Amino acid sequence: MQIGVNVPNFGPGTGPDLLRQWAQTIEGLGFDLLMLSDHIAVTPDVAGQYPAPFYEPITTLSWLAGVTRRIRLGTTVLILAYRHPLLTARMAANLHRLSDGRLVLGVGVGWARQEFEALGVPFHRRGALTDEYLHTIREAWRDTDDYEAPGIPVWVGGNSDSAMRRAVLLGDAWHPLRCTPGWLAEAAGRLAAVADGWDRQVPALTPRIALRETPEPVTAPDRLAGVGTLDQIIADLDQLRLLGAQTVLLDPFNGDLTEVRRPERAWRTLAAVAAYHKSQEDR
């Protein structure tokens, strides 16, 4: 099982220096994947959770490709309906080639109604547009021979039944976001059932979980995977390994913008997780 980190690419204090430090820190710790979130128009509904500046992910990943060497680069998740699918196909293929095959394209339907309105995209059609655009992107990759696109894994984000179906029919992996351990265990079984119902191969399980270390155990029944003591976080990762997760993405942003500006606490937890993960790989 590989482990990645969702790097905050937004908020006061975020800029090139901090993004470079994040990328080089997690690559230096031995993590396998660096991912960024996606917003274009920082409308009030977006700013309430992810305030400006918000660095556009494809542009930023292209820059980070030049300051890293090994770590894979991806989006969690690119909102497909925000961009013309042929533009997305071209940008993804170019980034994949320029980064020596390191791109993971995580995609989703989006949630910010005001942002859809600002971009002139019908909010009520976002699911249908996502399906349509995924088809178009894959066709563009198959039919165009003037740039290299093969091998870009497509992770379909979202926790709904529709997202699970979309992952089975159009994706390489299912990428559920910030769930409880029990829900993830139950959902892994449902994913296999959905794939069987469509007579398709089960997509890889690649969840994004929280990362928040606490001094005392968290015992609430709605505890998110990745929240709690270091022992709880490690136990969650062990459970996901047993569930057959191919990659787990750790999300250190838990709503506290001061920690975006001062990421040292998150880096300490990540260093402990990386050390444990390496010990498991060496066994």
Coordinates of C-alpha atoms in Angstrom, one line a residue:
M1 CA 0.0 0.0 0.0
Q2 CA 1.3 3.4 -0.9
I3 CA 0.7 6.6 1.1
G4 CA 0.3 10.2 -0.2
V5 CA -0.4 13.6 1.2
N6 CA -3.0 16.2 0.2
V7 CA -1.1 19.5 0.4
P8 CA -3.0 22.6 1.2
N9 CA -2.8 24.9 -1.8
F10 CA -4.9 27.7 -0.4
G11 CA -5.3 30.2 2.4
P12 CA -3.4 33.2 3.7
G13 CA 0.3 32.5 3.9
T14 CA 0.3 29.9 1.1
G15 CA 2.7 30.7 -1.7
P16 CA 5.6 29.3 -3.7
D17 CA 8.0 29.0 -0.8
L18 CA 5.5 27.1 1.4
L19 CA 4.3 24.9 -1.5
R20 CA 7.9 24.0 -2.3
Q21 CA 8.7 23.2 1.3
W22 CA 5.6 20.9 1.5
A23 CA 6.6 19.1 -1.7
Q24 CA 10.2 18.6 -0.7
T25 CA 9.4 17.6 2.8
I26 CA 7.0 14.9 1.9
E27 CA 9.1 13.6 -0.9
G28 CA 12.1 13.6 1.5
L29 CA 10.0 11.6 4.0
G30 CA 9.5 8.9 1.4
F31 CA 5.8 9.4 0.7
D32 CA 4.6 8.2 -2.7
L33 CA 2.1 10.9 -3.8
L34 CA 1.4 14.6 -3.5
M35 CA -2.1 15.8 -4.4
L36 CA -3.8 19.3 -4.6
S37 CA -7.4 20.4 -4.4
D38 CA -9.3 22.3 -7.1
H39 CA -11.2 25.6 -7.1
I40 CA -11.2 28.3 -9.8
A41 CA -13.6 31.0 -8.6
V42 CA -13.2 31.6 -4.9
T43 CA -16.9 32.5 -4.4
P44 CA -18.3 33.0 -0.9
D45 CA -19.2 29.4 -0.5
V46 CA -15.7 28.3 -1.4
A47 CA -14.0 31.1 0.7
G48 CA -15.9 30.0 3.8
Q49 CA -13.8 26.8 3.8
Y50 CA -10.8 27.4 1.5
P51 CA -10.0 31.1 1.4
A52 CA -7.8 32.9 -1.2
P53 CA -5.2 32.7 -2.4
F54 CA -6.2 29.4 -4.1
Y55 CA -3.5 28.0 -6.4
E56 CA -5.0 26.2 -9.4
P57 CA -3.9 22.6 -9.2
I58 CA -2.7 21.8 -12.8
T59 CA -0.6 24.9 -13.0
T60 CA 0.8 24.4 -9.5
L61 CA 1.5 20.7 -10.1
S62 CA 3.4 21.5 -13.3
W63 CA 5.6 23.8 -11.2
L64 CA 6.1 21.3 -8.4
A65 CA 7.1 18.7 -11.0
G66 CA 10.2 20.8 -11.5
V67 CA 11.2 20.9 -7.8
T68 CA 10.6 17.2 -7.2
R69 CA 12.0 14.1 -8.8
R70 CA 10.2 11.0 -7.6
I71 CA 6.9 11.6 -6.0
R72 CA 3.7 11.2 -8.0
L73 CA 1.5 14.3 -8.5
G74 CA -2.2 14.4 -8.6
T75 CA -5.6 16.2 -8.1
T76 CA -8.0 15.4 -5.3
V77 CA -10.2 16.2 -7.0
L78 CA -10.3 18.1 -10.3
I79 CA -13.9 19.3 -10.9
L80 CA -14.4 18.1 -14.4
A81 CA -17.3 20.4 -15.3
Y82 CA -15.3 23.5 -14.7
R83 CA -13.1 23.1 -17.8
H84 CA -13.6 21.9 -21.4
P85 CA -12.8 18.2 -21.5
L86 CA -10.4 18.6 -24.4
L87 CA -8.5 21.2 -22.4
T88 CA -8.4 18.9 -19.4
A89 CA -7.2 16.0 -21.6
R90 CA -4.4 18.1 -23.1
M91 CA -3.2 19.6 -19.8
A92 CA -3.2 16.2 -18.1
A93 CA -1.4 14.5 -20.9
N94 CA 1.2 17.3 -21.1
L95 CA 1.8 17.3 -17.3
H96 CA 2.1 13.5 -17.4
R97 CA 4.7 13.6 -20.0
L98 CA 6.6 16.6 -18.6
S99 CA 6.7 14.9 -15.1
D100 CA 8.0 11.6 -16.6
G101 CA 4.7 9.8 -16.1
R102 CA 3.9 10.9 -12.5
L103 CA 0.4 12.2 -12.9
V104 CA -2.7 10.8 -11.1
L105 CA -5.9 12.5 -12.3
G106 CA -8.4 12.5 -9.5
V107 CA -11.8 13.8 -10.6
G108 CA -15.1 14.8 -9.0
V109 CA -18.5 16.5 -9.6
G110 CA -18.0 19.4 -7.2
W111 CA -20.3 21.0 -4.5
A112 CA -19.9 24.8 -4.6
R113 CA -23.1 26.1 -6.2
Q114 CA -22.0 29.7 -6.3
E115 CA -18.7 28.7 -8.1
F116 CA -20.7 26.8 -10.7
E117 CA -22.9 29.9 -11.3
A118 CA -19.8 32.1 -11.6
L119 CA -18.4 29.8 -14.2
G120 CA -21.6 29.5 -16.1
V121 CA -21.9 25.8 -15.6
P122 CA -25.4 24.3 -14.6
F123 CA -25.1 22.9 -11.1
H124 CA -27.9 20.5 -11.5
R125 CA -26.1 18.8 -14.5
R126 CA -22.7 18.4 -12.8
G127 CA -23.1 14.6 -12.5
A128 CA -24.1 14.1 -16.1
L129 CA -21.4 16.5 -17.3
T130 CA -18.8 14.6 -15.3
D131 CA -19.7 11.3 -17.0
E132 CA -19.8 12.9 -20.4
Y133 CA -16.4 14.6 -19.9
L134 CA -14.8 11.5 -18.6
H135 CA -15.8 9.7 -21.8
T136 CA -14.5 12.6 -23.9
I137 CA -11.2 12.7 -22.1
R138 CA -10.6 9.0 -22.5
E139 CA -11.5 9.2 -26.2
A140 CA -9.1 12.1 -26.7
W141 CA -6.3 10.1 -25.1
R142 CA -7.1 7.1 -27.3
D143 CA -7.5 9.0 -30.6
T144 CA -4.7 11.6 -30.5
D145 CA -1.2 10.5 -31.3
D146 CA 0.7 13.8 -31.1
Y147 CA 1.2 13.6 -27.3
E148 CA 1.6 10.8 -24.7
A149 CA -1.3 10.1 -22.4
P150 CA -1.3 6.4 -21.8
G151 CA -0.9 5.3 -18.2
I152 CA -2.7 8.2 -16.5
P153 CA -4.7 6.6 -13.7
V154 CA -8.1 8.2 -13.2
W155 CA -9.4 8.2 -9.6
V156 CA -13.1 9.0 -9.2
G157 CA -13.8 10.9 -6.0
G158 CA -16.9 11.0 -3.9
N159 CA -18.8 9.0 -1.4
S160 CA -22.2 8.6 -3.1
D161 CA -23.5 5.6 -4.9
S162 CA -23.2 7.6 -8.1
A163 CA -19.5 8.1 -7.5
M164 CA -19.0 4.4 -6.9
R165 CA -20.9 3.6 -10.1
R166 CA -18.8 6.2 -12.0
A167 CA -15.6 4.7 -10.6
V168 CA -16.6 1.2 -11.8
L169 CA -17.7 2.3 -15.2
L170 CA -15.2 5.1 -16.0
G171 CA -12.4 5.1 -13.5
D172 CA -9.3 3.1 -12.5
A173 CA -9.9 3.7 -8.8
W174 CA -12.6 4.8 -6.3
H175 CA -11.5 7.7 -4.1
P176 CA -13.8 8.2 -1.2
L177 CA -13.2 11.3 0.9
R178 CA -12.9 11.7 4.7
C179 CA -15.0 8.8 6.1
T180 CA -15.2 6.8 9.3
P181 CA -13.4 3.5 9.5
G182 CA -16.6 1.5 9.8
W183 CA -18.1 3.2 6.7
L184 CA -15.0 2.5 4.7
A185 CA -15.0 -1.2 5.6
E186 CA -18.7 -1.5 4.6
A187 CA -18.2 0.6 1.4
A188 CA -15.4 -1.6 0.2
G189 CA -17.8 -4.5 0.1
R190 CA -20.4 -2.5 -1.7
L191 CA -17.8 -1.5 -4.3
A192 CA -17.2 -5.1 -5.1
A193 CA -20.9 -5.7 -5.4
V194 CA -21.4 -2.8 -7.8
A195 CA -18.6 -4.0 -10.0
D196 CA -20.1 -7.5 -10.0
G197 CA -23.5 -6.1 -11.0
W198 CA -22.0 -4.3 -14.0
D199 CA -19.7 -7.3 -14.8
R200 CA -16.7 -5.1 -14.4
Q201 CA -13.4 -5.3 -12.7
V202 CA -13.4 -3.9 -9.2
P203 CA -11.6 -0.5 -9.3
A204 CA -8.7 0.1 -6.9
L205 CA -9.6 1.5 -3.4
T206 CA -7.7 4.8 -2.9
P207 CA -9.4 6.7 0.0
R208 CA -8.5 10.2 1.2
I209 CA -8.6 10.2 5.0
A210 CA -8.1 12.9 7.6
L211 CA -4.8 13.4 9.4
R212 CA -5.1 15.0 12.9
E213 CA -3.0 13.7 15.8
T214 CA -4.5 14.2 19.2
P215 CA -2.9 13.7 22.6
E216 CA -5.7 11.5 23.9
P217 CA -7.7 8.8 22.1
V218 CA -10.8 9.9 20.2
T219 CA -13.7 7.6 21.1
A220 CA -16.7 9.3 19.4
P221 CA -18.6 6.9 17.1
D222 CA -18.3 9.4 14.3
R223 CA -14.5 9.6 14.5
L224 CA -13.0 10.1 11.1
A225 CA -10.3 7.7 9.9
G226 CA -7.0 9.4 10.5
V227 CA -8.1 11.3 13.6
G228 CA -6.8 10.4 17.0
T229 CA -3.6 9.3 18.7
L230 CA -0.7 8.1 16.6
D231 CA -1.7 4.6 17.5
Q232 CA -5.2 5.2 16.2
I233 CA -4.0 6.7 13.0
I234 CA -1.7 3.7 12.4
A235 CA -4.5 1.3 13.2
D236 CA -6.6 3.0 10.6
L237 CA -3.9 2.6 8.0
D238 CA -3.5 -1.1 9.0
Q239 CA -7.2 -1.6 8.5
L240 CA -7.1 0.0 5.1
R241 CA -4.2 -2.2 4.2
L242 CA -6.2 -5.3 5.1
L243 CA -9.2 -3.9 3.1
G244 CA -6.8 -4.0 0.1
A245 CA -6.4 -0.2 -0.4
Q246 CA -3.9 0.5 -3.1
T247 CA -3.1 4.0 -2.0
V248 CA -4.2 6.1 1.0
L249 CA -4.1 9.9 0.9
L250 CA -3.6 11.7 4.2
D251 CA -5.3 15.1 4.4
P252 CA -3.8 17.3 7.1
F253 CA -6.2 20.2 6.7
N254 CA -8.8 20.1 9.4
G255 CA -10.2 23.7 9.1
D256 CA -7.6 25.5 11.1
L257 CA -6.0 28.1 8.9
T258 CA -3.2 28.8 11.3
E259 CA -1.9 25.3 10.7
V260 CA -1.8 26.1 7.0
R261 CA 0.7 28.8 7.8
R262 CA 2.5 26.7 10.4
P263 CA 2.7 23.2 9.1
E264 CA 5.4 21.9 11.4
R265 CA 2.9 20.0 13.6
A266 CA 1.5 18.1 10.5
W267 CA 5.0 17.4 9.4
R268 CA 5.9 15.8 12.7
T269 CA 2.9 13.5 12.5
L270 CA 3.7 12.7 8.8
A271 CA 7.3 11.8 9.8
A272 CA 6.0 9.4 12.4
V273 CA 3.6 7.8 9.9
A274 CA 6.4 7.6 7.3
A275 CA 8.7 5.8 9.8
Y276 CA 6.0 3.3 10.7
H277 CA 5.1 2.7 7.0
K278 CA 8.8 2.1 6.2
S279 CA 9.1 -0.4 9.0
Q280 CA 6.1 -2.3 7.6
E281 CA 7.6 -2.4 4.1
D282 CA 10.9 -3.6 5.5
R283 CA 9.3 -6.6 7.3

